[in-house]
């Protein structure tokens, strides 16, 4: 039974049955996504400036 199991596992795991890897194609960003990314970047920079000013006071 062990031999049958090992033979079956070897046959099922062979590369001939494996599916080839299809590399994902990156999607381009929409104008809306770029707008929200720019807005969030500005908000992050503003928050960092605010924190820096608060820390510099003390």
Tab-separated table of C-alpha atoms in Angstrom:
chain	number	residue	atom	x	y	z
A	1	UNK	CA	0.000	0.000	0.000
A	2	UNK	CA	2.887	2.389	0.771
A	3	UNK	CA	4.439	1.740	-2.629
A	4	UNK	CA	1.133	2.407	-4.371
A	5	UNK	CA	0.691	5.645	-2.437
A	6	UNK	CA	4.218	6.847	-3.248
A	7	UNK	CA	3.828	5.964	-6.947
A	8	UNK	CA	0.473	7.723	-7.091
A	9	UNK	CA	1.893	10.819	-5.378
A	10	UNK	CA	4.850	10.874	-7.794
A	11	UNK	CA	2.612	10.584	-10.845
A	12	UNK	CA	0.179	13.268	-9.637
A	13	UNK	CA	3.007	15.675	-8.774
A	14	UNK	CA	4.761	15.347	-12.130
A	15	UNK	CA	5.505	18.539	-14.077
A	16	UNK	CA	3.545	17.304	-17.088
A	17	UNK	CA	0.309	17.772	-15.149
A	18	UNK	CA	1.324	21.145	-13.758
A	19	UNK	CA	-0.130	24.272	-15.292
A	20	UNK	CA	2.369	26.843	-16.540
A	21	UNK	CA	2.665	30.104	-14.641
A	22	UNK	CA	0.981	33.039	-16.346
A	23	UNK	CA	2.581	36.280	-15.246
A	24	UNK	CA	-0.035	38.859	-14.129
A	25	UNK	CA	-0.330	41.958	-16.267
A	26	UNK	CA	-0.368	45.171	-14.201
A	27	UNK	CA	-3.366	47.405	-14.751
A	28	UNK	CA	-2.924	51.097	-15.371
A	29	UNK	CA	-4.284	53.514	-12.797
A	30	UNK	CA	-7.299	55.627	-13.560
A	31	UNK	CA	-7.339	59.408	-13.233
A	32	UNK	CA	-9.555	59.090	-10.158
A	33	UNK	CA	-7.060	56.793	-8.439
A	34	UNK	CA	-4.218	59.179	-9.227
A	35	UNK	CA	-6.233	62.101	-7.818
A	36	UNK	CA	-6.950	60.324	-4.526
A	37	UNK	CA	-3.314	59.202	-4.253
A	38	UNK	CA	-2.129	62.793	-4.740
A	39	UNK	CA	-4.641	64.069	-2.189
A	40	UNK	CA	-3.607	61.476	0.384
A	41	UNK	CA	0.075	62.268	-0.237
A	42	UNK	CA	-0.534	65.954	0.462
A	43	UNK	CA	-2.520	65.058	3.595
A	44	UNK	CA	0.317	62.850	4.825
A	45	UNK	CA	2.894	65.589	4.284
A	46	UNK	CA	0.654	68.096	6.093
A	47	UNK	CA	0.266	65.714	9.027
A	48	UNK	CA	4.034	65.184	9.209
A	49	UNK	CA	4.636	68.943	9.213
A	50	UNK	CA	2.050	69.376	11.974
A	51	UNK	CA	3.655	66.672	14.110
A	52	UNK	CA	7.096	68.155	13.543
A	53	UNK	CA	5.878	71.575	14.697
A	54	UNK	CA	4.233	70.079	17.782
A	55	UNK	CA	7.367	68.173	18.730
A	56	UNK	CA	9.643	71.161	18.111
A	57	UNK	CA	7.655	73.292	20.586
A	58	UNK	CA	8.431	71.032	23.528
